[in-house]
Coordinates of N, CA and C in Angstrom, one line a residue:
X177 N -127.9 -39.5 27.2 CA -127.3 -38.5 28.1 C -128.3 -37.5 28.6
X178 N -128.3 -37.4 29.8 CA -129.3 -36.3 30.1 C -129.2 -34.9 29.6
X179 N -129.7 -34.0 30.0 CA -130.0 -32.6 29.8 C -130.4 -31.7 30.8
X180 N -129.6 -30.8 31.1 CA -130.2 -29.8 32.0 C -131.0 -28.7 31.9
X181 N -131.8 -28.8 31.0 CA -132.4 -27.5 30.7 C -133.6 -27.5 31.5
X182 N -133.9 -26.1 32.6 CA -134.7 -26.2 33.3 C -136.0 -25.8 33.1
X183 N -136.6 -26.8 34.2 CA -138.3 -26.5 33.8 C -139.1 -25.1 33.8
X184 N -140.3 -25.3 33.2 CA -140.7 -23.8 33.1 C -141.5 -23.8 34.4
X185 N -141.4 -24.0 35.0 CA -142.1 -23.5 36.8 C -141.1 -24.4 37.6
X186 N -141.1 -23.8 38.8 CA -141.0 -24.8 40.0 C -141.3 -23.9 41.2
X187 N -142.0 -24.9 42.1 CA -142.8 -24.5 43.3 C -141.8 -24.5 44.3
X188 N -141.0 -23.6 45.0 CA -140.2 -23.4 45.9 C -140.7 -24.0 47.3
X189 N -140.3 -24.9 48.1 CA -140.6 -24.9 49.5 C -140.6 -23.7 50.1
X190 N -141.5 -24.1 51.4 CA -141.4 -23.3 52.3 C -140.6 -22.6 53.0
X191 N -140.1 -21.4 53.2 CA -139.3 -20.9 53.9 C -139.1 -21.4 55.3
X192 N -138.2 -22.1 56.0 CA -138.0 -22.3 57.7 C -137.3 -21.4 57.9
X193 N -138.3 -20.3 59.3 CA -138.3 -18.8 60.1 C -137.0 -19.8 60.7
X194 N -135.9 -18.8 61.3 CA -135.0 -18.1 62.1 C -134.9 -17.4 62.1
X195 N -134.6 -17.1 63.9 CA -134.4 -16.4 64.3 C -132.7 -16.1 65.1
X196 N -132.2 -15.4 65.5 CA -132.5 -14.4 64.3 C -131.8 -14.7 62.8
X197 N -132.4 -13.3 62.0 CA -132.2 -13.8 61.0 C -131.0 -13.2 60.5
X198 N -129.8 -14.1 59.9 CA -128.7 -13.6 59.3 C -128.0 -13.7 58.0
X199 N -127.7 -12.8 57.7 CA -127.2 -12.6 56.1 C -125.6 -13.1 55.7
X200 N -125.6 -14.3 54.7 CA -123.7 -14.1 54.3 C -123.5 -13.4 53.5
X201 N -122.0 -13.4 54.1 CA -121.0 -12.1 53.0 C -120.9 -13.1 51.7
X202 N -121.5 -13.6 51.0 CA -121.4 -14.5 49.7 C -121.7 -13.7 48.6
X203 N -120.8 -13.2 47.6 CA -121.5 -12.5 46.2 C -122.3 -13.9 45.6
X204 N -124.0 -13.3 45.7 CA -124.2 -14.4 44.2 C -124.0 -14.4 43.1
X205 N -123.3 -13.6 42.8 CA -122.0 -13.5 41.3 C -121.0 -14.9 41.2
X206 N -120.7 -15.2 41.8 CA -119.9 -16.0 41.8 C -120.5 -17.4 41.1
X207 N -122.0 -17.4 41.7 CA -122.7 -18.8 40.9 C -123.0 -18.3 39.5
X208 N -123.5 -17.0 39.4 CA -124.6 -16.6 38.8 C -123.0 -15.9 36.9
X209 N -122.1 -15.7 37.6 CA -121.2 -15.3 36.2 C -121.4 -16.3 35.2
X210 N -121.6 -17.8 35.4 CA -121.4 -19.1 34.7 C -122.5 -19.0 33.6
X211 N -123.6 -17.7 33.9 CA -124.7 -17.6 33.3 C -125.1 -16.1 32.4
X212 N -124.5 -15.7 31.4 CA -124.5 -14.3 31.4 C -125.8 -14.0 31.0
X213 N -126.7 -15.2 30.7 CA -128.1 -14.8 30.3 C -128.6 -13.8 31.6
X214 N -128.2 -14.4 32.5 CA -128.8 -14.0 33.9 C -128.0 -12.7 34.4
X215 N -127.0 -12.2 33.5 CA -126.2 -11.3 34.7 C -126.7 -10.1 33.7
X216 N -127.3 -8.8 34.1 CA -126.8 -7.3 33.3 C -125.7 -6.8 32.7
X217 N -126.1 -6.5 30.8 CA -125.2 -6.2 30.4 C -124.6 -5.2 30.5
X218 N -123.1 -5.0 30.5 CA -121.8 -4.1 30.9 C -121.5 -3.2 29.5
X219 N -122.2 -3.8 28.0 CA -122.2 -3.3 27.1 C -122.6 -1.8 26.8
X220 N -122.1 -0.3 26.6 CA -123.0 0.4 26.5 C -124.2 0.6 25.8
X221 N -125.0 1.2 26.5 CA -126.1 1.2 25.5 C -125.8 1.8 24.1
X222 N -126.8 1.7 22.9 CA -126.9 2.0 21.6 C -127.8 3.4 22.0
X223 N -126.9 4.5 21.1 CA -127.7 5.8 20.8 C -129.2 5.7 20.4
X224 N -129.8 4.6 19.8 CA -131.2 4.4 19.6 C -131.9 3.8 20.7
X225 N -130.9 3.2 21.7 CA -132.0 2.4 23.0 C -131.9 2.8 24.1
X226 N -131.5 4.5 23.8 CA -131.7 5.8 25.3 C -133.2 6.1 25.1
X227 N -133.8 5.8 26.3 CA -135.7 6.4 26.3 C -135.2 8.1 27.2
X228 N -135.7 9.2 26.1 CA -135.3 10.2 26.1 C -136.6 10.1 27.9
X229 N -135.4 11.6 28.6 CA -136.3 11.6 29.9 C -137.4 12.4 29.7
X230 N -138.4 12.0 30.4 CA -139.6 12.7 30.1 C -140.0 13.5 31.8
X231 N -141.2 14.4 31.6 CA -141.5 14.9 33.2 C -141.9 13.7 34.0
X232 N -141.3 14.2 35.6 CA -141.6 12.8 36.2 C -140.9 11.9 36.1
X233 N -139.9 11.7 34.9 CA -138.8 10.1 34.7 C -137.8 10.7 35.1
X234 N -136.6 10.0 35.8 CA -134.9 10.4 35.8 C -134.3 10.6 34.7
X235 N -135.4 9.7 33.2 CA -134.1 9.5 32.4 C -134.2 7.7 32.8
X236 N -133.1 7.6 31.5 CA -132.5 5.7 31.4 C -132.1 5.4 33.6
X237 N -132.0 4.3 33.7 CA -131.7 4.0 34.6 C -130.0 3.3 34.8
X238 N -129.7 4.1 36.0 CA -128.1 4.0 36.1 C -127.6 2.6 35.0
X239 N -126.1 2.9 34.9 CA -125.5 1.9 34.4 C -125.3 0.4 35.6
X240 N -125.5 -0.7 35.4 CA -124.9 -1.7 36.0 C -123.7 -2.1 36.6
X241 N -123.8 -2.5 37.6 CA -122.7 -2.6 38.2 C -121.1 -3.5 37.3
X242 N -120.3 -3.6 38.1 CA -119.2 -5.1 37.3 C -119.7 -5.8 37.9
X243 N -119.5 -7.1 36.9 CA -120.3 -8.4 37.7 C -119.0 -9.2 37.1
X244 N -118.0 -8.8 38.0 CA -116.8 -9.7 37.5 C -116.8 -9.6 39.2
X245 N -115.8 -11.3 39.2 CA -115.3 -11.3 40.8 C -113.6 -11.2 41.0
X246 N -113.9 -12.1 41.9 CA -112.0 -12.0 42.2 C -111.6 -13.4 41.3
X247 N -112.4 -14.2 41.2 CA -111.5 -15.4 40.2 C -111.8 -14.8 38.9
X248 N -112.4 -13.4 38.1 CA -112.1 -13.6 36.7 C -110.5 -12.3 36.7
X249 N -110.4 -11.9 38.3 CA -108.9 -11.0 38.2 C -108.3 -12.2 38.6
X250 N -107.8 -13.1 39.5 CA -106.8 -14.0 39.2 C -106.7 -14.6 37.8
X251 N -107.9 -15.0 36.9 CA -107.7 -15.5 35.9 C -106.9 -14.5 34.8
X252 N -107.5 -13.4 34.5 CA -106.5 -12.4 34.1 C -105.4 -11.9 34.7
X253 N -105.0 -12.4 35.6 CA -103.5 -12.0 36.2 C -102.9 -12.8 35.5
X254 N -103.4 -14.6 35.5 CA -102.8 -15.3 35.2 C -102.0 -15.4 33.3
X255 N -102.9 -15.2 33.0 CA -103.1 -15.1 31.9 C -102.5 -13.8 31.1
X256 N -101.9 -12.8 32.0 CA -101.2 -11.7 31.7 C -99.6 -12.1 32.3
X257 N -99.8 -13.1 33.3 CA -98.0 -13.4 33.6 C -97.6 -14.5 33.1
X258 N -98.5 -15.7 32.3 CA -98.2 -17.0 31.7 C -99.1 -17.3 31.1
X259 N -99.3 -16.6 29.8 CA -100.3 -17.0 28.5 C -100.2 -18.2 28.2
X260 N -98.8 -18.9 28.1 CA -98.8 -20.4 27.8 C -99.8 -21.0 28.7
X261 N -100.3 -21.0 29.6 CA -101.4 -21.9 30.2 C -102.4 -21.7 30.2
X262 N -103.3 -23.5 30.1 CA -104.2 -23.1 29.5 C -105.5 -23.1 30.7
X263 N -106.0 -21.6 31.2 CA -106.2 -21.5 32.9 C -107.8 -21.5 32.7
X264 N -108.5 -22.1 31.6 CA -110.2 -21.9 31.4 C -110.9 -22.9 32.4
X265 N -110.1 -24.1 33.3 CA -110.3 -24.6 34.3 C -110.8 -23.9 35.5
X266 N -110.1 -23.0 35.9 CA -110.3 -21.4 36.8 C -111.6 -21.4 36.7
X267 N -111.9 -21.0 35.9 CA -113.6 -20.1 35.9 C -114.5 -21.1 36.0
X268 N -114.2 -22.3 36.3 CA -115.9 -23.5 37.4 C -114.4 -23.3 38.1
X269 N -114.1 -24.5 38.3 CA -113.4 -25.4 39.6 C -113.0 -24.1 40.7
X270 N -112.2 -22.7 40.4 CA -112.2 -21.9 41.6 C -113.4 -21.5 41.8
X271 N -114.0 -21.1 41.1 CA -115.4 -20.6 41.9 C -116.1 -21.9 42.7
X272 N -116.3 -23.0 42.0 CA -116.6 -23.7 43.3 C -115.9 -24.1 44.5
X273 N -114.5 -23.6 44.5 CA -113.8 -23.9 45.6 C -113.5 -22.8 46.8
X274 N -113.7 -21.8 45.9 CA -114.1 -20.4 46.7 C -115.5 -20.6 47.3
X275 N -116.8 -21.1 46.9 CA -117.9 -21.3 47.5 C -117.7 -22.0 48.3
X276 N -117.1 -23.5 48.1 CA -117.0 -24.4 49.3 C -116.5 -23.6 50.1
X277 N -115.3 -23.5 50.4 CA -115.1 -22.3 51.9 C -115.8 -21.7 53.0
X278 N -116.5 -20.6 51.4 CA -117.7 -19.8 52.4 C -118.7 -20.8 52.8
X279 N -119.1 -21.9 52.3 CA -120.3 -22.7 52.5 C -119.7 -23.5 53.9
X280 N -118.2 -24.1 54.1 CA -117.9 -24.4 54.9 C -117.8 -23.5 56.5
X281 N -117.8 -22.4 56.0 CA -117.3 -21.7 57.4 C -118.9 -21.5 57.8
X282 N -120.0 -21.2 56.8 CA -121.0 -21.2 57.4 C -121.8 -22.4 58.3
X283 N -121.4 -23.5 57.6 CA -122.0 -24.8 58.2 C -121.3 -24.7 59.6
X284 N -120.2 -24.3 60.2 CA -119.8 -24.7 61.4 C -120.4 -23.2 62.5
X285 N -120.8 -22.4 61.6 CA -121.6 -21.3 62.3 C -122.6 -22.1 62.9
X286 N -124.1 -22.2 62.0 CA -124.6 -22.9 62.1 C -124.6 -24.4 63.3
X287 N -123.9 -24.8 63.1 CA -123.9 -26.2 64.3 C -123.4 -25.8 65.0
X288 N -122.1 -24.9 65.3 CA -121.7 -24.0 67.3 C -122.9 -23.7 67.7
X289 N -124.2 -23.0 66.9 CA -124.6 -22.5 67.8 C -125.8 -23.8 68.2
X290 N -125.8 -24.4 67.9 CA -125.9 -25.8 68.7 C -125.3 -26.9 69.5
X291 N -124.1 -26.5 69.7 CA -123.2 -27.3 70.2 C -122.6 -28.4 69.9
X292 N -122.6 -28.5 68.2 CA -121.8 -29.2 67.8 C -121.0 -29.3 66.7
X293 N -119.7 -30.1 66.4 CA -118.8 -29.9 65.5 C -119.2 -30.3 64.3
X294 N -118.9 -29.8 62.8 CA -119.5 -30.4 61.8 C -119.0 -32.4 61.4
X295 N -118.2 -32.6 62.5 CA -118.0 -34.0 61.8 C -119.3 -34.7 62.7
X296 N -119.5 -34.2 64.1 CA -120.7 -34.3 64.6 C -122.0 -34.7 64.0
X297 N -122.7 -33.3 63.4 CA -123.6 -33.6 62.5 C -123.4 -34.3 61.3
X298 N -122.6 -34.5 60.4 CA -121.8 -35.6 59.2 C -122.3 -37.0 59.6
X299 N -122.0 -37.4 61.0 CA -122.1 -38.4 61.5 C -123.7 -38.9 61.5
X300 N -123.9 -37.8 62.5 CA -125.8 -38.5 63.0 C -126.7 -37.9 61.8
X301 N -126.5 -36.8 60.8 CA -127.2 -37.0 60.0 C -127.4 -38.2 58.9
X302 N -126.0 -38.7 59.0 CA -126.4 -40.2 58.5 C -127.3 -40.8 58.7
X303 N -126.4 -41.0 60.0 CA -127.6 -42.1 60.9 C -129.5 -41.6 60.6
X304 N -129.7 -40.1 60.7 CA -130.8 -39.4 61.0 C -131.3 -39.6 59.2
X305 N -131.0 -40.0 58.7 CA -131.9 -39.6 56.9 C -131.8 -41.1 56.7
X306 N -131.4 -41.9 57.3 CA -131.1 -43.8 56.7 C -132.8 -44.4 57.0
X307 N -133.5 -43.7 58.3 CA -134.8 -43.7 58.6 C -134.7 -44.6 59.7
X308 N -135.8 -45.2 60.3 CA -135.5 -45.9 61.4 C -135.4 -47.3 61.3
X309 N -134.3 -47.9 62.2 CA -134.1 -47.6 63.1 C -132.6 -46.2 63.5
X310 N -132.7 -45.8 62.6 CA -131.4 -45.4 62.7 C -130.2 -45.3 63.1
X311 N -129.8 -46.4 62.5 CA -128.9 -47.2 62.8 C -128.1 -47.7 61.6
X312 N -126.5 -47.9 61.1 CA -125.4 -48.4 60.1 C -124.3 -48.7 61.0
X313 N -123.6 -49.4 60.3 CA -122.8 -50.2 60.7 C -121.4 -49.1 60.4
X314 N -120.5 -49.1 61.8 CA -119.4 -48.2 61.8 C -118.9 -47.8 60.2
X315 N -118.1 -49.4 59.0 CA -117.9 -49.6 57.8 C -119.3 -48.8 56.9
X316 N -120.6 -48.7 57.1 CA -121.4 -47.9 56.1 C -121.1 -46.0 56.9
X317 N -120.9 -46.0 57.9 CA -120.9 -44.8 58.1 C -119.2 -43.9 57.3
X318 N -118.3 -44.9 57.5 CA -117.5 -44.5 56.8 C -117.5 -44.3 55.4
X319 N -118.1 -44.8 54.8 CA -118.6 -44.7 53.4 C -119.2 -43.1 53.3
X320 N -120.2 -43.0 53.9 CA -120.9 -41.9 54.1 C -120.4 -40.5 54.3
X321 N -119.3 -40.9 55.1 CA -119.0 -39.4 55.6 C -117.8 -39.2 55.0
X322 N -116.7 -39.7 54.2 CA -115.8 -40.3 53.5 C -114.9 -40.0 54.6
X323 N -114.5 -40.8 55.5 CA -113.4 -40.8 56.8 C -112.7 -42.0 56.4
X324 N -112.0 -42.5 57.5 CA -111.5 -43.7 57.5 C -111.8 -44.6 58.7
X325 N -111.6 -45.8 59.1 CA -112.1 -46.7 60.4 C -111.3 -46.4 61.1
X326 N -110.4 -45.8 61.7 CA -109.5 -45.3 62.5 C -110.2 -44.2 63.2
X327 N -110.6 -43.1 62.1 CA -111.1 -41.7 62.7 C -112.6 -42.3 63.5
X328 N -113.5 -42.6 62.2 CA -114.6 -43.5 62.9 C -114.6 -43.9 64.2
X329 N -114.3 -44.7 64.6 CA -114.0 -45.5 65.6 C -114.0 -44.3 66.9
X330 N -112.7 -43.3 66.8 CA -112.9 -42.4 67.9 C -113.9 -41.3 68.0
X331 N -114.4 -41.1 66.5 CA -115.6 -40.3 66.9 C -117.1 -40.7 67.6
X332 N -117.1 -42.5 67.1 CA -118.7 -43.4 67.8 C -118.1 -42.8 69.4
X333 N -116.7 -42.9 69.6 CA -116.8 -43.2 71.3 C -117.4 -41.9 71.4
X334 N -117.1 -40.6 71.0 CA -117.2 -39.5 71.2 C -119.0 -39.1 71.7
X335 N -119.4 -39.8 70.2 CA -120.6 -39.3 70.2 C -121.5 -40.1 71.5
X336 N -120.6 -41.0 71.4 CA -121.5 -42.2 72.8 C -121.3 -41.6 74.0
X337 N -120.1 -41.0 74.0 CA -120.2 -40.5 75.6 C -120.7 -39.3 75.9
X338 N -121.4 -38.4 74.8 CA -122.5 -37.4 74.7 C -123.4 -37.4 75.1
X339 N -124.0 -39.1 74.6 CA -124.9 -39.6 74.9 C -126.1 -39.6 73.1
X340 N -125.3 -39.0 71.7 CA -126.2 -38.9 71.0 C -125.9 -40.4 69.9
X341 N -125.5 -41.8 70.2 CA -125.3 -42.4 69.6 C -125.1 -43.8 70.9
X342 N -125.6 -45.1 70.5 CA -125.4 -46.2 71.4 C -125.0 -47.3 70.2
X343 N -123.8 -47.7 70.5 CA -123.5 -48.9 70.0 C -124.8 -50.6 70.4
X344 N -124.7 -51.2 69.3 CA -125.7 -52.3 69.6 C -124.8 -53.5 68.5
X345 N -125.4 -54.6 69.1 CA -125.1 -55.8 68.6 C -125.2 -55.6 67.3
X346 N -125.4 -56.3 66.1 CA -125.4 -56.8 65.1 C -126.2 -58.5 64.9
X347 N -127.7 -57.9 64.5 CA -128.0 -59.4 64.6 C -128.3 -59.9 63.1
X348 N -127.4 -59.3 62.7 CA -126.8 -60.5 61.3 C -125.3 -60.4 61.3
X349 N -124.9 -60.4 62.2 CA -123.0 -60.5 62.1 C -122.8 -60.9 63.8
X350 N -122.5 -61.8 64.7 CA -122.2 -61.8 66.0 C -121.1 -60.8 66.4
X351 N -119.9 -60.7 65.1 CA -118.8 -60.4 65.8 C -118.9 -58.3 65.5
X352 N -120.1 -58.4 65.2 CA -120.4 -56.9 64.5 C -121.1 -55.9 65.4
X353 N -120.7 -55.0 65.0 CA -121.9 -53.4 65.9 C -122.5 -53.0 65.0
X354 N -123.8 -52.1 65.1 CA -124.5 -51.1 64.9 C -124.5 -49.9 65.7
X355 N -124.5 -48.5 64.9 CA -124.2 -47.6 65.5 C -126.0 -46.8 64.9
X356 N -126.7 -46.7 66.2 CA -128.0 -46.6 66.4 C -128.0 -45.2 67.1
X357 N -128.8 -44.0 66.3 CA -128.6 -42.4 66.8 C -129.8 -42.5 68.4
X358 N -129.6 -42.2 69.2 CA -130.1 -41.9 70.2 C -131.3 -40.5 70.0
X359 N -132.7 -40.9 70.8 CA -133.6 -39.6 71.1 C -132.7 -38.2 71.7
X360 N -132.3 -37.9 71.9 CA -130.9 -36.7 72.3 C -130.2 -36.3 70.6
X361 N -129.6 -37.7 70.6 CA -128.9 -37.2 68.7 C -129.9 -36.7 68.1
X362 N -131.2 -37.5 67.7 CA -132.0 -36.9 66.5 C -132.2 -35.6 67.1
X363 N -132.8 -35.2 68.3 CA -133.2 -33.8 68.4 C -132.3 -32.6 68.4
X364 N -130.9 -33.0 68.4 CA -129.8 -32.3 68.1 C -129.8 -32.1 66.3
X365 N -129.6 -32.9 65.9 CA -129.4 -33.1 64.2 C -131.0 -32.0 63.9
X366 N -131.5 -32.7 64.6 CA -132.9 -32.0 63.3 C -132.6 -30.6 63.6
X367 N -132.6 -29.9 64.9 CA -132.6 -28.5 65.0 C -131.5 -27.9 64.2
X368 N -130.0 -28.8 63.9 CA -129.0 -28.0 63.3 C -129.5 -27.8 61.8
X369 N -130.0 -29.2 61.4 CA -130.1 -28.8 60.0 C -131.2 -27.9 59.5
X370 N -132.3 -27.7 60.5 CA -133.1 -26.7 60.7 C -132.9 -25.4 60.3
X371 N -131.4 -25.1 61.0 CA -130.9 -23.9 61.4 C -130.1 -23.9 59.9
X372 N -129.4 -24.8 59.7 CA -128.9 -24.7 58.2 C -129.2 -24.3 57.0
X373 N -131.0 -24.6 56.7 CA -131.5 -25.0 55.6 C -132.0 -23.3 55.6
X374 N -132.1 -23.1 56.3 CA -132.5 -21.6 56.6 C -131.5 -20.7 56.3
X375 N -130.3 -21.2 56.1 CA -129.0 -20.1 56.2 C -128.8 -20.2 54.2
X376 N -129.1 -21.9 54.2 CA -129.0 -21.8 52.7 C -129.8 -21.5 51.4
X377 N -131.3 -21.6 52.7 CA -132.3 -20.8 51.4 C -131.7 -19.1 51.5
X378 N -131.3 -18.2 52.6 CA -131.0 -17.3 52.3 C -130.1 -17.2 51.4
X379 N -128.9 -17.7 51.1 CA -127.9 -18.0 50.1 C -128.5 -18.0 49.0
X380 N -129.7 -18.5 48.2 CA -129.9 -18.6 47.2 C -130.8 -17.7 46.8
X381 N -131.8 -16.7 47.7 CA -133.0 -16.3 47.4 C -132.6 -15.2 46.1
X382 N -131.4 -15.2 45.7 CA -131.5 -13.8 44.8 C -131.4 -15.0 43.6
X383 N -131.1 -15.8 43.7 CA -131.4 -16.8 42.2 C -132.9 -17.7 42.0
X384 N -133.1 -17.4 40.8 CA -134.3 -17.7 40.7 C -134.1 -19.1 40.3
X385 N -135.7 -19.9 41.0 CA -135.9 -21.0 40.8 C -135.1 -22.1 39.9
X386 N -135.6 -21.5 38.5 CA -135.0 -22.1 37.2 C -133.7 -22.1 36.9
X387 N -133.0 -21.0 37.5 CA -131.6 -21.1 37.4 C -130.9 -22.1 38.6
X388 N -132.0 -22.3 39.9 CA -130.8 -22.9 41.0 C -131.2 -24.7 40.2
X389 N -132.0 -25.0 39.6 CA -132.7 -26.1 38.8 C -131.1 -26.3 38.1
X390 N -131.1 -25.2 37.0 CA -130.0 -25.4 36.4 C -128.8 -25.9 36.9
X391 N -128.4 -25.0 37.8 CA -126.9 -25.1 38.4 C -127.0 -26.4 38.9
X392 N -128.2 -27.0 39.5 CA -127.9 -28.3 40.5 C -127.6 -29.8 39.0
X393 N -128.5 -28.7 38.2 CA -128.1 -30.1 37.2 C -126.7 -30.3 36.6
X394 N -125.9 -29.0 36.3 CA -124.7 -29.4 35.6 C -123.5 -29.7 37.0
X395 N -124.1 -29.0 38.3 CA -123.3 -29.4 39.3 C -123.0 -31.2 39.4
X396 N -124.3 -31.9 39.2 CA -124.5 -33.0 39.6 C -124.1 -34.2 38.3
X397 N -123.8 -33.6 37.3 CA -123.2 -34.2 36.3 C -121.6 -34.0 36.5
X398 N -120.9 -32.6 36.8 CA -119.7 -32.4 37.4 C -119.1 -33.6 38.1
X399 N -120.0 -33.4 39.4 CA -119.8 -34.5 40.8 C -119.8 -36.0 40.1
X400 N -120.7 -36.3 39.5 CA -120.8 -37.7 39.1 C -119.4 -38.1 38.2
X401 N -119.0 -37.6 37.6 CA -117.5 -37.7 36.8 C -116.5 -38.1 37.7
X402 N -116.4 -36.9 38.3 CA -115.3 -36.8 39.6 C -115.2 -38.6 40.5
X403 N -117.0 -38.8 40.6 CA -116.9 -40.1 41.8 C -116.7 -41.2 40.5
X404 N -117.0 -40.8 39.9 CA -116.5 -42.3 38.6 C -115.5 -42.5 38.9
X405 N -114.9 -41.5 38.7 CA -113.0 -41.9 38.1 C -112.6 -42.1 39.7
X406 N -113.0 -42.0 40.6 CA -112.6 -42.2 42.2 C -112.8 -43.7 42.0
X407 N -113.9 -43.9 41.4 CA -114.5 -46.0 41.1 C -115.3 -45.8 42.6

């Protein structure tokens, strides 16, 4: 079984500039509570670990803030109106369903101001990371974006008559298409995710390296369970 415990360095990519530059309303408390190594303690200090003020100092430095959010007050509401339940699920699964939200409302920021809908990009980023020719078959795109062949179907037409996607033969299946991203789609896709990657290194810059290391590893052991039991 693997392990998450994170490495002792990692080299951060490069920042990608936007303009302009904008900030989310996201507490990083919300990732960062799962970790109390990482959050300041709420504990008072001990009468021996006040550094008396000297000329020149303030004195100790203010007390810390609460680093409690709104899911550990639902969880204590809960828990004060029906103790019989057992609500320690709350503290991951709502916080990451509270992030997804905010993560969602931002992704569709992001792609309006490109002109397009997030099932949009879902779509041709497929197509755009598969490599070239860029191109899957309607059935792998559904896989991908988890839709169904019904929805699929009306969104190729959509994207075709944008002009960022061209249906083609299938020259290992006669009765089959390929759905091949158009010079127009890639330069759409790349600028949005551009614009994205940018929104989401801002989202993380107050967590350090080793911790977003962490989080992605027990995230990704989470996710993997969940797709098991899906089969």
């Amino acid at each position: 079984m693997s392990t998450c415990a994170p490495k002792a360095a990692e080299r951060d990519h490069p920042r990608i500039p936007r303009q302009p530059a904008l900030r989310w309303g996201i507490s990083i408390s919300s990732i960062l509570i799962a970790y109390p190594e990482n959050m300041p303690s709420t504990d008072p200090p001990r009468p021996d670990a006040v550094e008396p003020a000297t000329p020149g100092h303030a004195g100790p430095a203010p007390a810390p803030v609460d680093a409690s959010d709104e899911v550990d007050r639902i969880v204590a509401a809960w828990e004060r109106e029906a103790p019989h339940l057992p609500v320690a699920p709350l503290h991951v699964l709502s916080r990451i369903s509270r992030l997804a939200r905010h993560l969602d409302l931002a992704r569709k920021e992001a792609f309006a101001a490109h002109h397009l809908d997030v099932w949009e990009f879902d779509v041709m980023s497929a197509l755009r990371r598969v490599g070239p020719p860029y191109e899957l078959s309607p059935g792998a795109l559904v896989q991908q974006t988890l839709s169904n062949s019904g929805t699929m179907t009306n969104r190729i037409d959509r994207l075709e008559r944008r002009g960022f996607v061209q249906r083609r033969p299938d020259a290992d299946d006669r009765r089959g298409v390929k759905v091949r991203l158009s010079d127009q789609g890639s330069r759409a896709v790349d600028a949005a995710m551009g614009d994205l990657l940018a929104r989401e290194h801002d989202l993380l810059d107050q967590m350090p390296a080793t911790d977003r290391e962490h989080l992605s590893c027990l995230l990704r052991g989470l996710l993997a369970s969940f797709e098991k039991r899906r089969g």
